[in-house]
Short mmCIF file of C-alpha atoms and ligand atoms in Angstrom, two decimals:
data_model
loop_
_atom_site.label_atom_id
_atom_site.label_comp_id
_atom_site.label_asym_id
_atom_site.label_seq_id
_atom_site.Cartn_x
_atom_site.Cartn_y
_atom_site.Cartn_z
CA UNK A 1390 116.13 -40.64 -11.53
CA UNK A 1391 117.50 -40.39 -14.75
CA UNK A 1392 118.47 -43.50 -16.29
CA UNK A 1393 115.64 -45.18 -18.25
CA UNK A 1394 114.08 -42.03 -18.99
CA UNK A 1395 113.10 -41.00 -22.27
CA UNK A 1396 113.49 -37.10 -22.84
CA UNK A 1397 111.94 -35.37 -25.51
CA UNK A 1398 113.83 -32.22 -26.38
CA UNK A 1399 112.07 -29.84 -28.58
CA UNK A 1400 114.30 -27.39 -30.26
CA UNK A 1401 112.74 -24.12 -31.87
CA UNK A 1402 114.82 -21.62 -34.29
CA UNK A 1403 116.68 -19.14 -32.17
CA UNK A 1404 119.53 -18.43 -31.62
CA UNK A 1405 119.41 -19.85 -28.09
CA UNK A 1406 119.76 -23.00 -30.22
CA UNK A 1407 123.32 -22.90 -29.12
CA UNK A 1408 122.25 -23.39 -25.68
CA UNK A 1409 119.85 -26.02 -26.21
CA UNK A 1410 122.78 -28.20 -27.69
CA UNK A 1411 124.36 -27.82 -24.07
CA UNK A 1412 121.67 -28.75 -22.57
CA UNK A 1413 121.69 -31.88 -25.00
CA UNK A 1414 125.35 -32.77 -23.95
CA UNK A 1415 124.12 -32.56 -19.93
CA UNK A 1416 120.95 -34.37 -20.62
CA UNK A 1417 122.66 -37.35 -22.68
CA UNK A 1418 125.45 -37.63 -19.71
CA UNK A 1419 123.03 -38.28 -17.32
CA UNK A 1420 121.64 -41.43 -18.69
CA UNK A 1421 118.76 -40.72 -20.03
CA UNK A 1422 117.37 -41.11 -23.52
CA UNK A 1423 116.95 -37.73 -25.60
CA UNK A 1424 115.52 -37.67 -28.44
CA UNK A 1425 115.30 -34.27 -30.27
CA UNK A 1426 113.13 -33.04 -32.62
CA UNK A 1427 114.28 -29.77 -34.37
CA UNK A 1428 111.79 -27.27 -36.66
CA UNK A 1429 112.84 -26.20 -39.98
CA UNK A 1430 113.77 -22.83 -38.22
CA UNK A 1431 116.03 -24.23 -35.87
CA UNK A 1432 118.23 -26.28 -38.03
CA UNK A 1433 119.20 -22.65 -39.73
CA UNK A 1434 120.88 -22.09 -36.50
CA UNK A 1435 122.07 -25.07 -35.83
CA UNK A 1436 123.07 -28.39 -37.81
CA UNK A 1437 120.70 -31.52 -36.77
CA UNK A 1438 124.01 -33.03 -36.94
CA UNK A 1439 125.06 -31.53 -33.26
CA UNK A 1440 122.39 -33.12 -31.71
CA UNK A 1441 122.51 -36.77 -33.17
CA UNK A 1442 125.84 -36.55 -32.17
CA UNK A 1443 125.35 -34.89 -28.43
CA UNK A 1444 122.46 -37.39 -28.27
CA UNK A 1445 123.27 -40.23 -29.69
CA UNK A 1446 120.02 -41.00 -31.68
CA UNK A 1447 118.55 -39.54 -35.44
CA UNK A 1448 117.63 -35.82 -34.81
CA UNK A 1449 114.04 -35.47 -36.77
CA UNK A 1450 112.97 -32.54 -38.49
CA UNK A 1451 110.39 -33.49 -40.75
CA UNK A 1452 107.33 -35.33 -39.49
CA UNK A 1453 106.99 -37.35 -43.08
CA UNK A 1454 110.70 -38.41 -42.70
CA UNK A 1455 109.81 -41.93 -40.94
CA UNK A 1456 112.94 -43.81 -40.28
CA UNK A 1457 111.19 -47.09 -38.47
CA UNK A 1458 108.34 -48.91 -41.07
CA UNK A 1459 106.90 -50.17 -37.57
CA UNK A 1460 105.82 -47.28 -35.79
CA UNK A 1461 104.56 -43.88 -37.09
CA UNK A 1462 107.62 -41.76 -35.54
CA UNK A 1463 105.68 -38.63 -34.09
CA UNK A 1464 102.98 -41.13 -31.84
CA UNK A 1465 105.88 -43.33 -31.06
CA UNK A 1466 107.93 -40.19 -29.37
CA UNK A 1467 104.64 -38.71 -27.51
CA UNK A 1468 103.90 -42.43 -26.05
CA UNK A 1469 107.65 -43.20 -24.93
CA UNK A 1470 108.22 -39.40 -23.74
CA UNK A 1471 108.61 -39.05 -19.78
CA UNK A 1472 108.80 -35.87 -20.55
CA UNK A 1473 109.31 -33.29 -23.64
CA UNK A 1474 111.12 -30.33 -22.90
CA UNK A 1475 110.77 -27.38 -25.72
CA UNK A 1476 114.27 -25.50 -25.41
CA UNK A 1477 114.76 -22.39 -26.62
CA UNK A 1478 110.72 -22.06 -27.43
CA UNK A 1479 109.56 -19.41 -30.00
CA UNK A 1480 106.74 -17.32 -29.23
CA UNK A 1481 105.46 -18.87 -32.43
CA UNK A 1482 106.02 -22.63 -30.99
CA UNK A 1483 104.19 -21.72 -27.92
CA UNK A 1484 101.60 -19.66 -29.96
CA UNK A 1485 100.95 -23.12 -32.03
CA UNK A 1486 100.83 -25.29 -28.26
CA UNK A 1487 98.42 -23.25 -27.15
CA UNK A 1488 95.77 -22.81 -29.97
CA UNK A 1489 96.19 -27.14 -30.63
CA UNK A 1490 98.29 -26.31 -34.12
CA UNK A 1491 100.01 -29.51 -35.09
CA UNK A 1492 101.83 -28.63 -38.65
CA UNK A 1493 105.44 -29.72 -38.11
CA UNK A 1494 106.94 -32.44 -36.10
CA UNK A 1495 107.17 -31.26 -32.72
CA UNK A 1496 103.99 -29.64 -32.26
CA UNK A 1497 102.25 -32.42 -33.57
CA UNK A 1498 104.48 -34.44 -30.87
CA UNK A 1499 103.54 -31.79 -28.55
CA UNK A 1500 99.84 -32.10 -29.30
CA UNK A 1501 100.15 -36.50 -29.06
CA UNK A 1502 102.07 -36.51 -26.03
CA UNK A 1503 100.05 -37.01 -22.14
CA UNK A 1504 103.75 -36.59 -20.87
CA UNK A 1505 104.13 -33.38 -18.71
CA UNK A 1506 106.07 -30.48 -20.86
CA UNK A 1507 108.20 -27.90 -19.52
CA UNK A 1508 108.88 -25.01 -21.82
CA UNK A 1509 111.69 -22.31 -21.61
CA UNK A 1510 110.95 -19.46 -23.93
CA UNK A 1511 113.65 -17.26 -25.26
CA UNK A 1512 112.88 -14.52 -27.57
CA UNK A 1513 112.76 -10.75 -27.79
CA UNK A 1514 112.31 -8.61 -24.54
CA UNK A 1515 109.01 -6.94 -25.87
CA UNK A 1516 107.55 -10.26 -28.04
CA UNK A 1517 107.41 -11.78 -24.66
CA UNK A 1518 105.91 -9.13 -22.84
CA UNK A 1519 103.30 -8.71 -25.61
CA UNK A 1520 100.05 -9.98 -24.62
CA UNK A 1521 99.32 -12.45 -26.90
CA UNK A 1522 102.49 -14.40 -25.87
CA UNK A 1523 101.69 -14.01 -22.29
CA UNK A 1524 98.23 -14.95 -23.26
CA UNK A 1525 99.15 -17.88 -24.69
CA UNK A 1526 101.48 -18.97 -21.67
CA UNK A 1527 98.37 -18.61 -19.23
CA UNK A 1528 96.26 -20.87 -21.51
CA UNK A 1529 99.20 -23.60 -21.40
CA UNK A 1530 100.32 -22.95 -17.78
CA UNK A 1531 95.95 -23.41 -17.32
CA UNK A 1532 96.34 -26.76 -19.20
CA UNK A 1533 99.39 -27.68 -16.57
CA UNK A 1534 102.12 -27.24 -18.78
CA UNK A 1535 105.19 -25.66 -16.82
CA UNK A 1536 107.83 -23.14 -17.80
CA UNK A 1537 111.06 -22.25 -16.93
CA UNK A 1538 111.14 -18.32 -16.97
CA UNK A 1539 113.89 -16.46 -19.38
CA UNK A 1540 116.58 -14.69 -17.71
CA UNK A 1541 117.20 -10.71 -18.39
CA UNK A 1542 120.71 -9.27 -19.60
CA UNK A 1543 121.70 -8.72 -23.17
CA UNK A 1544 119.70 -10.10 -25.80
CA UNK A 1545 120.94 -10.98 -29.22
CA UNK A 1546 118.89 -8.65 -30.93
CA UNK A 1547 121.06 -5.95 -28.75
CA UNK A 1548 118.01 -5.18 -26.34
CA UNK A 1549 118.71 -5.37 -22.91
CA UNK A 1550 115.99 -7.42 -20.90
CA UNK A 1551 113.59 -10.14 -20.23
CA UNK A 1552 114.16 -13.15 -23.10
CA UNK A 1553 117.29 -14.78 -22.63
CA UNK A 1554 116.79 -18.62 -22.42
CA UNK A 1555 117.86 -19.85 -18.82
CA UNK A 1556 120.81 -21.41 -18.57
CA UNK A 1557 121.49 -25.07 -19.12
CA UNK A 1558 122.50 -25.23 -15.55
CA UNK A 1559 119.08 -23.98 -14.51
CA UNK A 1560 117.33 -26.14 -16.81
CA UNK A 1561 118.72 -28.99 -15.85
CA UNK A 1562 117.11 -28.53 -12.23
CA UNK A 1563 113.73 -27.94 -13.41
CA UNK A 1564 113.47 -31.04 -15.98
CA UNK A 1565 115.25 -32.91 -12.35
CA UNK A 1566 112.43 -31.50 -10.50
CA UNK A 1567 110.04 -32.90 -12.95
CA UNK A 1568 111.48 -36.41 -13.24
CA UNK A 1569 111.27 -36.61 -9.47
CA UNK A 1570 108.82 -39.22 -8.17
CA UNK A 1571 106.14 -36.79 -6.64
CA UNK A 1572 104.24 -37.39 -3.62
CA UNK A 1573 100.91 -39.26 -3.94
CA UNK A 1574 99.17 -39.07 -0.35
CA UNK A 1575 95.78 -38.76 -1.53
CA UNK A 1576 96.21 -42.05 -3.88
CA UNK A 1577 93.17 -44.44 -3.64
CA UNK A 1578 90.59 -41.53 -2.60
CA UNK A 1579 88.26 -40.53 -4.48
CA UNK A 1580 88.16 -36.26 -4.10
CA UNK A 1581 85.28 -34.67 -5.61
CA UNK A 1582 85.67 -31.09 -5.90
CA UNK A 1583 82.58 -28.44 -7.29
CA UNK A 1584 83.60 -25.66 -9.69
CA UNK A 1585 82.00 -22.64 -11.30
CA UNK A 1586 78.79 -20.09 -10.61
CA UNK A 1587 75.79 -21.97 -10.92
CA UNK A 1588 72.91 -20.52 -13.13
CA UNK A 1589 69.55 -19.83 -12.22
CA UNK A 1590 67.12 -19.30 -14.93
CA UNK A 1591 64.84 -16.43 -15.26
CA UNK A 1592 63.27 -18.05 -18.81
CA UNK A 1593 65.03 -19.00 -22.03
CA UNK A 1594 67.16 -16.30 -22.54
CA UNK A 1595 67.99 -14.88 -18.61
CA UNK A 1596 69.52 -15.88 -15.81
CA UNK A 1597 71.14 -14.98 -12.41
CA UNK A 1598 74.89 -16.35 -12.35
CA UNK A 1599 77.59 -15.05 -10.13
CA UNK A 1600 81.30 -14.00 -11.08
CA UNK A 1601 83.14 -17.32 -10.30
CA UNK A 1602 86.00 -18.55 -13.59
CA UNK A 1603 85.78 -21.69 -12.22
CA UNK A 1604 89.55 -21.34 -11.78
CA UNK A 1605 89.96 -21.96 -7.78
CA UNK A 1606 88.21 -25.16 -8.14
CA UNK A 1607 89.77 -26.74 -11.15
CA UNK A 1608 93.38 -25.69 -9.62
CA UNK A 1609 91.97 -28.05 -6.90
CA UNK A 1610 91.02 -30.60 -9.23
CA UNK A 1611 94.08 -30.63 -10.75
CA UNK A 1612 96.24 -30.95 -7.92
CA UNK A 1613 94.06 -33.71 -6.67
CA UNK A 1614 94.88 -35.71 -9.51
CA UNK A 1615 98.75 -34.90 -9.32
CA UNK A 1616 98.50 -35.78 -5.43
CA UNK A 1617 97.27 -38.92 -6.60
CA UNK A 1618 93.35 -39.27 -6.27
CA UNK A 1619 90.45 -40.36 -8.51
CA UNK A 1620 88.81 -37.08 -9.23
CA UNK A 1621 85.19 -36.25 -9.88
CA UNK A 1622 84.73 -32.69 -10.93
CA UNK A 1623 81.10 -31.21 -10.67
CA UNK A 1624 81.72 -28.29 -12.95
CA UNK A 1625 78.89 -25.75 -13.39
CA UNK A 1626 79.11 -22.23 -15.71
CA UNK A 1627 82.83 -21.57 -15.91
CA UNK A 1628 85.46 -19.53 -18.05
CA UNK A 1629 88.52 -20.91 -17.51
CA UNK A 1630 90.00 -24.49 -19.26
CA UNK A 1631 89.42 -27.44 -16.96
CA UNK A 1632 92.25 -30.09 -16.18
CA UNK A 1633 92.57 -32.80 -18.02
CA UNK A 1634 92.41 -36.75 -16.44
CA UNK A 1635 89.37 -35.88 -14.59
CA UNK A 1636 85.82 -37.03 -14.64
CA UNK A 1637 83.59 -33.62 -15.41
CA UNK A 1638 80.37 -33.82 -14.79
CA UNK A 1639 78.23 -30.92 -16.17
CA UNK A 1640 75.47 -29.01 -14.07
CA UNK A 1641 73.46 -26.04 -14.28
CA UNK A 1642 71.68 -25.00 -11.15
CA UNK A 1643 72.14 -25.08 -7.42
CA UNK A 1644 69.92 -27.88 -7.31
CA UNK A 1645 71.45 -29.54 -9.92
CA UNK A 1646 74.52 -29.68 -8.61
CA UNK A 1647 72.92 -31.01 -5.18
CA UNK A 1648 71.66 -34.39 -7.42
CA UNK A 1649 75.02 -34.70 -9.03
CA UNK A 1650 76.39 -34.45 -5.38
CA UNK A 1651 74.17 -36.41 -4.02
CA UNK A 1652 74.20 -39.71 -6.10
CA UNK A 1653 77.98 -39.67 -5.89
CA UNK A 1654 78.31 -38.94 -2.04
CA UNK A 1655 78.56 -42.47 -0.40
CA UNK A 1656 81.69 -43.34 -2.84
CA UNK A 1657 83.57 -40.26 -1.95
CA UNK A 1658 86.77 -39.25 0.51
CA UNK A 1659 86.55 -35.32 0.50
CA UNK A 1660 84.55 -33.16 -0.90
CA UNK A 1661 85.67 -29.27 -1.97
CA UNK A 1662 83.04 -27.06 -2.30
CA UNK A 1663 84.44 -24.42 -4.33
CA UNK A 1664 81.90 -23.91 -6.66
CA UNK A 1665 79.75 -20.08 -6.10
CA UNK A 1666 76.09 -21.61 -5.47
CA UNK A 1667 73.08 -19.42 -6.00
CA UNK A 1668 71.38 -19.14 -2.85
CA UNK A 1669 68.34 -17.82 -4.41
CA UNK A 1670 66.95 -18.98 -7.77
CA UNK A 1671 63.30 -17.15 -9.41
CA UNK A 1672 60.17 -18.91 -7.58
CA UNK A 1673 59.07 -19.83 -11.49
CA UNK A 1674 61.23 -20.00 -14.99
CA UNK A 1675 58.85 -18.77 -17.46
CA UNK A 1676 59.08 -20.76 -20.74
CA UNK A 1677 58.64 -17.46 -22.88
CA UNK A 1678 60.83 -14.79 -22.69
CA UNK A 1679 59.69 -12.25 -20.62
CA UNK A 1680 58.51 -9.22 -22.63
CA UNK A 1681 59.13 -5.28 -21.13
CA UNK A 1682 56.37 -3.66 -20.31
CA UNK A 1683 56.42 -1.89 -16.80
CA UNK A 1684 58.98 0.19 -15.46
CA UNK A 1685 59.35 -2.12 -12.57
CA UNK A 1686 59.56 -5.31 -12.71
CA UNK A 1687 59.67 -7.86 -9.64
CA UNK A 1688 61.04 -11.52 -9.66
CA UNK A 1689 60.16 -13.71 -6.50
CA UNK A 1690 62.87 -15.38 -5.47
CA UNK A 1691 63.45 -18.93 -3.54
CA UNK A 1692 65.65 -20.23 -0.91
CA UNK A 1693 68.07 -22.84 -3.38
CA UNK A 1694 68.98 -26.19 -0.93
CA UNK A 1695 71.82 -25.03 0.88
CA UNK A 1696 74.16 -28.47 -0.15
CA UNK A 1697 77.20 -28.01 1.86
CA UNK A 1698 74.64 -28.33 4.96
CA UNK A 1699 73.35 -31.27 3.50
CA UNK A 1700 76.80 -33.06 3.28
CA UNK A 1701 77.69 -32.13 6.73
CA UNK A 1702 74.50 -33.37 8.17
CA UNK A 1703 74.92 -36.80 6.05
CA UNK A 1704 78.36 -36.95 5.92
CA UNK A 1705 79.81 -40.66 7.23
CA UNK A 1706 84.00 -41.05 6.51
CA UNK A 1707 83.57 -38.12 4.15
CA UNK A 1708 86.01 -34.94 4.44
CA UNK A 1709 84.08 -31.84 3.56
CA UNK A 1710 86.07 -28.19 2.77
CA UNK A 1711 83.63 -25.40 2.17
CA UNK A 1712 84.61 -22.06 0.55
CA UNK A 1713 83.26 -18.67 1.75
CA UNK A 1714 83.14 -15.68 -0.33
CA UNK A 1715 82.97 -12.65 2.29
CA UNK A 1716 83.28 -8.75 1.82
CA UNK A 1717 82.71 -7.77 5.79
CA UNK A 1718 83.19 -9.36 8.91
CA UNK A 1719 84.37 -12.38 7.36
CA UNK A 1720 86.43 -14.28 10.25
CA UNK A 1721 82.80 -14.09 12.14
CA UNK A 1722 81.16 -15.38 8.96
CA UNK A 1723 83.51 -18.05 8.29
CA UNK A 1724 83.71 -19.53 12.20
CA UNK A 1725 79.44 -19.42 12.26
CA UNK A 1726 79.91 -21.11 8.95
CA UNK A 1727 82.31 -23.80 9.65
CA UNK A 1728 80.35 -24.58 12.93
CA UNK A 1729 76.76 -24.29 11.60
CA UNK A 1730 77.07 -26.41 8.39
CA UNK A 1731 79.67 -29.05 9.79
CA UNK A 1732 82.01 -29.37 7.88
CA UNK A 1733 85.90 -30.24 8.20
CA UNK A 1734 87.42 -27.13 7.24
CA UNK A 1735 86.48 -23.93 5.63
CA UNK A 1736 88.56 -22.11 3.23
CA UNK A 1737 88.01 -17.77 3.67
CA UNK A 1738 88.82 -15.57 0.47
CA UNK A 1739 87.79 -12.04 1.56
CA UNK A 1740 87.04 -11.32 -1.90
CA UNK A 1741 87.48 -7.24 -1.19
CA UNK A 1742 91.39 -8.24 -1.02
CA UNK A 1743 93.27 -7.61 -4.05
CA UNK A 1744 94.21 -10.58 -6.38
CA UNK A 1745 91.50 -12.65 -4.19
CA UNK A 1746 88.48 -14.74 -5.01
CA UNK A 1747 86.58 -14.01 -8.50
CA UNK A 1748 87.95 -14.38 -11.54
CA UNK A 1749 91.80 -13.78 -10.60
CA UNK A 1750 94.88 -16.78 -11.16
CA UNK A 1751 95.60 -15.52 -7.47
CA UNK A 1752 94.07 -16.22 -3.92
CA UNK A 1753 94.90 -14.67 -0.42
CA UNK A 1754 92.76 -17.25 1.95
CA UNK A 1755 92.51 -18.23 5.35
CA UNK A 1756 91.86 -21.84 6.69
CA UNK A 1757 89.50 -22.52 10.01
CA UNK A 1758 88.06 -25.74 11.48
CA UNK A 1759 85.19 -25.12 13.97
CA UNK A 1760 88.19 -24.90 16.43
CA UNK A 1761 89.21 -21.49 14.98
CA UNK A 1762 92.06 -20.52 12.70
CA UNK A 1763 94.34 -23.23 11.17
CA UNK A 1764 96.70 -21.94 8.68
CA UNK A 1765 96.59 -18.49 6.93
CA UNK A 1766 98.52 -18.58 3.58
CA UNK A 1767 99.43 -14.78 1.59
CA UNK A 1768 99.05 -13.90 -2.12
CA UNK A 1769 99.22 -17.35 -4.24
CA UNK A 1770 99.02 -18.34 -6.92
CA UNK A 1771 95.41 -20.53 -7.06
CA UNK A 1772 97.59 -23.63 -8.05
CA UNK A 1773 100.00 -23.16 -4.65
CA UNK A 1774 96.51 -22.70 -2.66
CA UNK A 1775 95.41 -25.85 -4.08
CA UNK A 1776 98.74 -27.61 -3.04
CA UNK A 1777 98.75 -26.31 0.66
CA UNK A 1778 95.09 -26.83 0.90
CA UNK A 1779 95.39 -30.65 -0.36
CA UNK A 1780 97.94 -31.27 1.79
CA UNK A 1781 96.14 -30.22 5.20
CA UNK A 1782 93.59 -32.34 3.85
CA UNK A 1783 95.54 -35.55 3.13
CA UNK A 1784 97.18 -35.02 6.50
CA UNK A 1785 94.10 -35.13 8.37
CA UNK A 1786 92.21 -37.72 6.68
CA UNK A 1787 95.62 -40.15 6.77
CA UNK A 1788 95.98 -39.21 10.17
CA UNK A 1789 92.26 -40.57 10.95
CA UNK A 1790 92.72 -44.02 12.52
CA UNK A 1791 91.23 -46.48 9.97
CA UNK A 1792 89.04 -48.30 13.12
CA UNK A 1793 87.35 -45.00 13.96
CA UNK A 1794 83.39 -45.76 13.14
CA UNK A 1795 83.09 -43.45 9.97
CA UNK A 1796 86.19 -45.12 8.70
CA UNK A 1797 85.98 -48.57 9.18
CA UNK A 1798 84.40 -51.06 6.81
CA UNK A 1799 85.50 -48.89 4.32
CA UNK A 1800 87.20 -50.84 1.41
CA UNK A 1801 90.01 -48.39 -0.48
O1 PMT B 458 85.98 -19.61 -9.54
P1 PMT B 458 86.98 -18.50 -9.25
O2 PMT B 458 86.83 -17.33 -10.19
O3 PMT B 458 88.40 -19.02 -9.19
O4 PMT B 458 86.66 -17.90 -7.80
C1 PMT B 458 86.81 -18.70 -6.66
C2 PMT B 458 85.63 -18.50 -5.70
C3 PMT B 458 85.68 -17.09 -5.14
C4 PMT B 458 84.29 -18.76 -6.39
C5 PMT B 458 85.81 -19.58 -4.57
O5 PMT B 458 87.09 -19.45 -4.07
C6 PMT B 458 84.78 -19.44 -3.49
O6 PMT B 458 84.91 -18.69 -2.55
N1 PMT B 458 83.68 -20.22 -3.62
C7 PMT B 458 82.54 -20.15 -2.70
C8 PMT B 458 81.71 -18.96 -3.02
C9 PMT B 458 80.43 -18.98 -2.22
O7 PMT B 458 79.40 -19.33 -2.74
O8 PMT B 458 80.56 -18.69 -0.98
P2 PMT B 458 79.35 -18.65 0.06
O9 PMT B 458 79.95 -18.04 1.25
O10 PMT B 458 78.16 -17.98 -0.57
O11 PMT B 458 79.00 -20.17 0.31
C10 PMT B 458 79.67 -20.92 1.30
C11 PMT B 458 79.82 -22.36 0.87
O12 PMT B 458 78.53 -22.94 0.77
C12 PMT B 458 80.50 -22.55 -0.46
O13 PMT B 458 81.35 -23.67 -0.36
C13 PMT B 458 79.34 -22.83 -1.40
O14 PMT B 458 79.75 -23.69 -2.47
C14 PMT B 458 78.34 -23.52 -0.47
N2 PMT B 458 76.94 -23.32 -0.84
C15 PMT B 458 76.41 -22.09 -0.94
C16 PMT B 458 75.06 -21.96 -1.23
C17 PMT B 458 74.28 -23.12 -1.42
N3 PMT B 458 73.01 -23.05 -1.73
N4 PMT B 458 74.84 -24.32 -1.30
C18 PMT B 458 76.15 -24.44 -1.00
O15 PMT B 458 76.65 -25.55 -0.88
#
């Protein structure tokens, strides 16, 4: 697992520094290659000197400082890196990830690299409760970047809680876990997953959108890719950051999103409908903006194409998972759903749950097939939903025997 690995260890001025020359010692005995990169700050606490000699290679500090004529030293790292770890991280380094700052050597490594990064802050108990910092950990842990959480005890400042950088021991496990081959059983399908609250205009400047972040669908997205699939994301009005590695394809409407659908539906495995379609749009967009004059004023509305019916009445070897939003009676809802519009497998979010549905990082669903209930999963993070969800999926459409009619003749 770990020889022929090339680690990238970031190293950020604390005085967890100490620690992160362990961690050095234990990464270097495994086999591996580390390579650290220090900032200006942390070679106050520590010499570079510890860790050329824990690791074995030239510790670099400054990104103008290139050793090799024949590569350009901070491009060369990101490309070879299996994976950069930033150990202790400053809520200054991880300020700088997040907002794409690249004015030293490691972030500008950090902002070059497509390896995956694991961070473990360490810093002051209330700098890393303040909501900037934990701001700026959402928009990374959004952009898949992983941390190791800091332990509580005594800090070095002499507070007592949250900030202490885990131990080496610790650490080591989670850059194991990350170096571990990961399951791929949705590689050669092609998942195409539907994000966001579609718009429906009312005339240039109004229109009718729901609540939806966009955040349940790209967690599927994401984990698509990771799982191993080609990934086609149909992404309509959204807040959150979408993954990276996927193809996005930008709609507006309902019925938008049914064309984009459409022309891509014969070269697709599974579809995930997570996306909050309009199921009403205005009977006409006026092309002025509409001026107030009445105390009333009435818009017609129009049924939208319903396109999750359309892919179950179409659908050939394609896997289809519909989402349903529901405030009452939603079991009922979901079965007449499931059943009605044909598709695989439905996922519930009872949206009148706490930390479900709109706009939250969390989910509380339930999965049914038209058989009834299959799995029902509690509070989770949208990322873990995505995980069990892709799973069930891969399991059933692996387990489909490849001569079955809608299957076979199909060329993966
Ligand atoms: O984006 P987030 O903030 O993370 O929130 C996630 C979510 C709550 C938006 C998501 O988890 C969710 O539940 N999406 C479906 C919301 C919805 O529109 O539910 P529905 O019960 O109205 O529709 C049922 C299914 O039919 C959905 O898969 C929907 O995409 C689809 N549909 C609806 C109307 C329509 N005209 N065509 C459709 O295909």
């Amino acid at each position: 697992m770990w020889k022929g690995k090339t680690i990238v260890l970031g190293v950020t001025g604390g005085i967890a520094c100490f620690k992160a020359a362990a961690l050095c010692s234990k990464l270097a005995q495994t086999g591996a290659e580390v390579r650290v990169i220090m900032t200006e700050s942390a070679t106050k606490f520590v010499a570079p000197l510890t860790f050329q000699t824990l690791s074995r290679h030239d510790v670099i500090v400054d990104t103008f400082d290139e050793k090799d004529a024949s590569v350009v030293s901070h491009i060369d790292l990101a490309d070879r890196a299996d994976l950069v770890v930033v150990a202790p991280a400053t809520a200054n380094m991880i300020a700088k990830m997040a907002h794409g700052l690249a004015d030293d050597m490691l972030s500008t490594t950090l902002l070059a690299t497509t390896a995956p990064i694991l961070v473990a802050p360490a810093m002051n108990v209330h700098m890393y409760a303040h909501p900037a910092v934990q701001a700026n950990m959402q928009t990374l842990r959004e952009r898949g970047v992983q941390f190791v959480e800091p332990g509580e005890g005594q800090l070095a400042c002499g507070y007592v809680g949250k900030g202490r950088l885990a131990e080496p021991e610790e650490l080591m496990v989670a850059i194991g876990r990350q170096l571990q081959p990961r399951p791929q059983p949705l590689s050669g399908r092609h998942v195409l997953v539907t994000a966001g609250g579609t718009i429906e205009r009312i005339d240039p400047v109004r229109y009718i959108t729901n609540d939806s972040s966009g955040k349940m669908g790209f967690a599927i997205a994401e984990a698509a890719r990771e799982m191993g699939a080609r990934v086609t994301l149909v992404k309509a009005k959204t807040t959150a950051t979408p993954p990276g590695g996927v193809d996005i394809v930008e709609v507006s409407s309902a019925q938008e999103m049914l064309d984009a659908v459409q022309s891509r539906f014969a070269d697709v495995d599974v579809v995930i409908k997570a996306a909050a379609v309009a199921d009403y749009r205005p009977a006409e967009i006026a092309d002025r903006k509409i001026k107030k004059k009445d105390n009333t004023l009435t818009l017609t509305l129009v049924k939208n194409p319903d396109i999750v019916q359309w892919l179950g009445e179409h659908k050939k070897h394609q896997f289809i998972v519909q989402f349903a939003a529901e405030t009452n009676d939603a079991e009922q809802y979901a079965l007449d759903k499931v059943r009605r519009k044909k598709s695989d497998l439905l996922v519930l979010n009872d949206v009148t749950v706490p930390g479900a549905g709109f706009g939250t990082d969390t989910n509380v669903v339930r999965l049914y097939d038209a058989a009834g209930l299959v799995r029902e999963l509690p509070l989770m993070d949208k990322r873990e939903v995505a995980r069990e969800l892709l799973e069930l999926v891969a399991g059933r459409i692996n387990d489909r025997k490849r001569d079955t009619p809608e299957d076979s003749g199909r060329d993966r």
